[in-house]
Amino acid sequence: AQSVTQLGSHVSVSEGALVLLRCNYSSSVPPYLFWYVQYPNQGLQLLLKYTSAATLVKGINGFEAEFKKSETSFHLTKPSAHMSDAAEYFCAVIWYSSASKIIFGSGTRLSIRP
Amino acid sequence: AAGVIQSPRHLIKEKRETATLKCYPIPRHDTVYWYQQGPGQDPQFLISFYEKMQSDKGSIPDRFSAQQFSDYHSELNMSSLELGDSALYFCASSLSRDRGLQANYGYTFGSGTRLTVV
């Protein structure tokens, strides 16, 4: 069955440290992949997307993600965390076989320690 | 640039009342999606419309209905509200004629309507 999994419901890093948020998908055909960020009491903002072009995708706010087909992963990284990065992050997919709706992972809450 | 507009931003209703949420997609977008996000939950797909016809259906309760109008705006109608319906309701729009284009848009979401049922 097709699924998208985010490992770790809560990640805490120190300011200036590396941020790594994990996302894996389960499908024989790679889907379109997205990362969205949701700040407290806010809507969903697109960070970046993979649509079968370059495997290393750069997004807003210094985030990037690398699509690795062999690992069925699309992990989100940022070299140096900033206090303003504290938010909920959702990995999301569009499956080729679906009627085009976007499906979200369970989300990872990122906390930044001073 | 124009974004997806949702109204109202906040709504408080009592149990068993009805509520109507509105979504105005980005101009020229032909597809609208509705999502429900409960407290501490990920957004769950409810229903979508393409060219004014229902295109897909998710975990939408029978008490809810939705439609897309000739100007492509959509309304989510919720009846017999329950406490568990309290959530953030998102609308997203896309141009669905081309799957590749659709993915490139990455779906634009509105800011959501926060519904509180008391």
CSV table of C-alpha atoms in Angstrom, one decimal:
chain,number,residue,atom,x,y,z
A,1,ALA,CA,0.0,0.0,0.0
A,2,GLN,CA,1.1,3.5,-0.7
A,3,SER,CA,2.1,5.5,2.3
A,4,VAL,CA,4.2,8.5,3.5
A,5,THR,CA,6.0,8.3,6.8
A,6,GLN,CA,7.6,11.0,8.9
A,7,LEU,CA,10.0,9.6,11.5
A,8,GLY,CA,9.8,11.5,14.7
A,9,SER,CA,6.8,13.5,15.8
A,10,HIS,CA,9.1,15.9,17.6
A,11,VAL,CA,12.6,17.0,16.8
A,12,SER,CA,14.6,19.4,19.0
A,13,VAL,CA,17.9,21.0,18.0
A,14,SER,CA,20.0,23.8,19.2
A,15,GLU,CA,20.2,27.1,17.4
A,16,GLY,CA,22.9,26.9,14.8
A,17,ALA,CA,22.8,23.1,14.6
A,18,LEU,CA,21.9,21.0,11.6
A,19,VAL,CA,18.2,20.3,11.1
A,20,LEU,CA,17.2,16.9,9.7
A,21,LEU,CA,13.6,15.9,9.3
A,22,ARG,CA,12.9,12.5,7.8
A,23,CYS,CA,10.3,11.5,5.2
A,24,ASN,CA,10.0,8.1,3.5
A,25,TYR,CA,7.4,7.0,1.0
A,26,SER,CA,6.2,3.5,0.1
A,27,SER,CA,5.4,3.1,-3.5
A,28,SER,CA,6.8,1.3,-6.5
A,29,VAL,CA,6.6,4.5,-8.5
A,30,PRO,CA,8.1,7.7,-7.0
A,31,PRO,CA,5.4,10.2,-6.3
A,32,TYR,CA,5.6,14.0,-6.5
A,33,LEU,CA,7.0,15.1,-3.1
A,34,PHE,CA,6.6,18.2,-1.1
A,35,TRP,CA,7.5,19.7,2.2
A,36,TYR,CA,5.1,22.2,3.9
A,37,VAL,CA,5.6,24.3,7.0
A,38,GLN,CA,2.9,25.4,9.4
A,39,TYR,CA,3.7,28.0,12.0
A,40,PRO,CA,1.5,28.2,15.1
A,41,ASN,CA,-2.1,29.2,14.2
A,42,GLN,CA,-1.1,29.7,10.6
A,43,GLY,CA,-1.8,28.0,7.2
A,44,LEU,CA,0.3,25.7,5.2
A,45,GLN,CA,3.2,27.2,3.3
A,46,LEU,CA,5.1,25.3,0.6
A,47,LEU,CA,8.8,25.0,1.4
A,48,LEU,CA,9.9,23.0,-1.6
A,49,LYS,CA,8.9,20.3,-4.1
A,50,TYR,CA,10.3,17.5,-6.1
A,51,THR,CA,8.8,16.8,-9.5
A,52,SER,CA,11.3,14.5,-11.1
A,53,ALA,CA,13.8,17.2,-12.1
A,54,ALA,CA,16.9,17.7,-10.0
A,55,THR,CA,17.1,15.4,-7.0
A,56,LEU,CA,18.5,18.1,-4.7
A,57,VAL,CA,15.8,20.6,-4.3
A,58,LYS,CA,16.4,24.0,-2.7
A,59,GLY,CA,13.5,25.8,-1.0
A,60,ILE,CA,12.8,28.9,1.0
A,61,ASN,CA,14.3,29.9,4.3
A,62,GLY,CA,17.5,27.9,3.6
A,63,PHE,CA,15.9,24.5,3.5
A,64,GLU,CA,16.7,21.8,1.0
A,65,ALA,CA,15.7,18.2,0.4
A,66,GLU,CA,17.3,15.4,-1.5
A,67,PHE,CA,15.2,12.8,-3.3
A,68,LYS,CA,16.9,9.4,-3.0
A,69,LYS,CA,15.0,6.8,-5.0
A,70,SER,CA,17.1,3.9,-3.7
A,71,GLU,CA,16.1,4.8,-0.1
A,72,THR,CA,12.6,6.0,-1.0
A,73,SER,CA,13.4,9.1,1.0
A,74,PHE,CA,13.0,12.9,0.8
A,75,HIS,CA,14.6,14.2,4.0
A,76,LEU,CA,14.5,17.9,4.7
A,77,THR,CA,17.7,19.6,5.9
A,78,LYS,CA,19.0,23.0,6.9
A,79,PRO,CA,22.6,23.5,7.8
A,80,SER,CA,22.0,26.0,10.7
A,81,ALA,CA,18.8,26.2,12.6
A,82,HIS,CA,17.3,29.5,13.5
A,83,MET,CA,14.8,30.2,16.3
A,84,SER,CA,12.3,31.3,13.6
A,85,ASP,CA,12.3,27.7,12.2
A,86,ALA,CA,10.3,26.4,15.1
A,87,ALA,CA,7.1,25.1,13.4
A,88,GLU,CA,5.3,21.9,12.3
A,89,TYR,CA,6.7,20.4,9.1
A,90,PHE,CA,4.7,18.1,6.9
A,91,CYS,CA,6.0,15.9,4.2
A,92,ALA,CA,3.3,15.4,1.5
A,93,VAL,CA,2.9,13.4,-1.7
A,94,ILE,CA,0.8,13.2,-4.8
A,95,TRP,CA,0.6,9.6,-6.0
A,96,TYR,CA,0.5,9.0,-9.8
A,97,SER,CA,-2.3,6.6,-9.3
A,98,SER,CA,-4.4,9.0,-7.2
A,99,ALA,CA,-7.0,11.5,-8.4
A,100,SER,CA,-4.4,14.1,-7.7
A,101,LYS,CA,-5.2,14.9,-4.1
A,102,ILE,CA,-2.2,15.7,-1.9
A,103,ILE,CA,-1.6,13.3,1.1
A,104,PHE,CA,0.2,14.5,4.2
A,105,GLY,CA,2.5,12.7,6.5
A,106,SER,CA,1.8,12.9,10.2
A,107,GLY,CA,4.0,15.9,10.7
A,108,THR,CA,7.1,16.7,12.7
A,109,ARG,CA,7.2,19.5,15.3
A,110,LEU,CA,10.6,21.2,15.2
A,111,SER,CA,11.7,23.0,18.4
A,112,ILE,CA,14.8,25.2,18.5
A,113,ARG,CA,16.8,25.4,21.8
A,114,PRO,CA,18.6,28.8,22.4
B,1,ALA,CA,-0.2,37.7,-6.5
B,2,ALA,CA,-3.7,36.5,-5.7
B,3,GLY,CA,-3.9,33.6,-3.3
B,4,VAL,CA,-6.6,31.2,-2.1
B,5,ILE,CA,-9.1,33.1,-0.1
B,6,GLN,CA,-11.1,31.5,2.7
B,7,SER,CA,-13.9,32.9,4.7
B,8,PRO,CA,-14.6,33.3,7.4
B,9,ARG,CA,-11.2,33.1,9.2
B,10,HIS,CA,-12.8,32.1,12.5
B,11,LEU,CA,-16.2,30.6,13.2
B,12,ILE,CA,-17.9,29.6,16.5
B,13,LYS,CA,-21.0,27.5,16.4
B,14,GLU,CA,-23.0,25.5,18.8
B,15,LYS,CA,-23.6,21.8,18.6
B,16,ARG,CA,-26.3,20.8,16.1
B,17,GLU,CA,-26.0,24.1,14.2
B,18,THR,CA,-24.9,24.4,10.6
B,19,ALA,CA,-21.9,26.2,9.1
B,20,THR,CA,-20.9,27.2,5.7
B,21,LEU,CA,-17.2,27.7,4.7
B,22,LYS,CA,-16.2,29.4,1.6
B,23,CYS,CA,-13.2,29.1,-0.6
B,24,TYR,CA,-12.1,31.3,-3.5
B,25,PRO,CA,-9.4,29.7,-5.6
B,26,ILE,CA,-6.5,31.4,-7.4
B,27,PRO,CA,-7.9,32.8,-10.7
B,28,ARG,CA,-7.9,30.2,-13.5
B,29,HIS,CA,-7.5,27.3,-11.1
B,30,ASP,CA,-10.1,24.7,-11.9
B,31,THR,CA,-9.7,22.3,-9.0
B,32,VAL,CA,-10.5,22.9,-5.3
B,33,TYR,CA,-9.6,20.6,-2.4
B,34,TRP,CA,-10.9,20.6,1.1
B,35,TYR,CA,-8.9,19.4,4.1
B,36,GLN,CA,-9.7,19.1,7.8
B,37,GLN,CA,-6.9,19.5,10.4
B,38,GLY,CA,-7.9,18.6,13.9
B,39,PRO,CA,-5.8,19.7,16.9
B,40,GLY,CA,-2.3,18.3,16.7
B,41,GLN,CA,-3.2,16.3,13.6
B,42,ASP,CA,-2.1,16.3,10.0
B,43,PRO,CA,-4.5,17.6,7.4
B,44,GLN,CA,-7.0,15.0,6.2
B,45,PHE,CA,-8.4,15.1,2.7
B,46,LEU,CA,-12.2,15.6,2.6
B,47,ILE,CA,-13.3,16.2,-0.9
B,48,SER,CA,-12.3,17.8,-4.2
B,49,PHE,CA,-14.0,19.3,-7.2
B,50,TYR,CA,-12.8,19.7,-10.8
B,51,GLU,CA,-14.8,21.8,-13.2
B,52,LYS,CA,-17.7,22.0,-10.8
B,53,MET,CA,-18.0,18.2,-10.5
B,54,GLN,CA,-16.9,16.1,-7.5
B,55,SER,CA,-13.6,14.5,-8.5
B,56,ASP,CA,-12.6,12.7,-5.3
B,57,LYS,CA,-13.9,12.0,-1.9
B,58,GLY,CA,-12.0,11.3,1.3
B,59,SER,CA,-13.1,11.0,4.9
B,60,ILE,CA,-15.9,13.5,4.7
B,61,PRO,CA,-18.9,12.8,7.0
B,62,ASP,CA,-22.3,12.4,5.5
B,63,ARG,CA,-23.3,15.5,7.5
B,64,PHE,CA,-21.0,17.6,5.3
B,65,SER,CA,-21.6,18.5,1.7
B,66,ALA,CA,-19.7,20.7,-0.7
B,67,GLN,CA,-20.0,22.1,-4.2
B,68,GLN,CA,-18.1,24.2,-6.7
B,69,PHE,CA,-19.9,27.0,-8.5
B,70,SER,CA,-19.6,28.4,-12.0
B,71,ASP,CA,-17.1,31.0,-10.8
B,72,TYR,CA,-15.0,28.1,-9.4
B,73,HIS,CA,-15.4,29.1,-5.8
B,74,SER,CA,-16.4,26.3,-3.4
B,75,GLU,CA,-18.5,26.0,-0.3
B,76,LEU,CA,-18.3,23.4,2.4
B,77,ASN,CA,-21.6,23.0,4.2
B,78,MET,CA,-21.6,21.3,7.6
B,79,SER,CA,-24.8,20.4,9.4
B,80,SER,CA,-25.6,18.9,12.8
B,81,LEU,CA,-22.3,20.1,14.1
B,82,GLU,CA,-20.5,18.0,16.7
B,83,LEU,CA,-17.8,19.0,19.2
B,84,GLY,CA,-15.4,16.8,17.2
B,85,ASP,CA,-15.9,18.9,14.1
B,86,SER,CA,-13.8,21.7,15.8
B,87,ALA,CA,-10.8,21.9,13.5
B,88,LEU,CA,-8.9,24.1,11.0
B,89,TYR,CA,-10.4,23.7,7.5
B,90,PHE,CA,-8.1,24.3,4.6
B,91,CYS,CA,-9.0,24.8,1.0
B,92,ALA,CA,-6.4,24.4,-1.8
B,93,SER,CA,-6.6,25.1,-5.5
B,94,SER,CA,-4.7,23.9,-8.5
B,95,LEU,CA,-4.8,23.8,-12.3
B,96,SER,CA,-5.5,20.1,-12.9
B,97,ARG,CA,-5.6,19.8,-16.7
B,98,ASP,CA,-2.0,18.8,-16.7
B,99,ARG,CA,-0.6,16.5,-13.9
B,100,GLY,CA,2.9,17.9,-14.4
B,101,LEU,CA,1.7,21.5,-14.1
B,102,GLN,CA,-0.4,20.5,-11.1
B,103,ALA,CA,2.6,19.2,-9.3
B,104,ASN,CA,4.7,22.2,-10.2
B,105,TYR,CA,2.1,24.4,-8.6
B,106,GLY,CA,2.5,22.4,-5.4
B,107,TYR,CA,-1.0,23.3,-4.4
B,108,THR,CA,-1.7,26.7,-3.0
B,109,PHE,CA,-3.5,26.6,0.3
B,110,GLY,CA,-5.6,29.2,1.9
B,111,SER,CA,-5.1,30.4,5.4
B,112,GLY,CA,-7.9,28.2,6.7
B,113,THR,CA,-11.1,28.6,8.6
B,114,ARG,CA,-10.9,27.8,12.3
B,115,LEU,CA,-14.2,26.3,13.3
B,116,THR,CA,-14.9,25.9,17.0
B,117,VAL,CA,-18.0,24.0,18.0
B,118,VAL,CA,-19.2,24.6,21.6
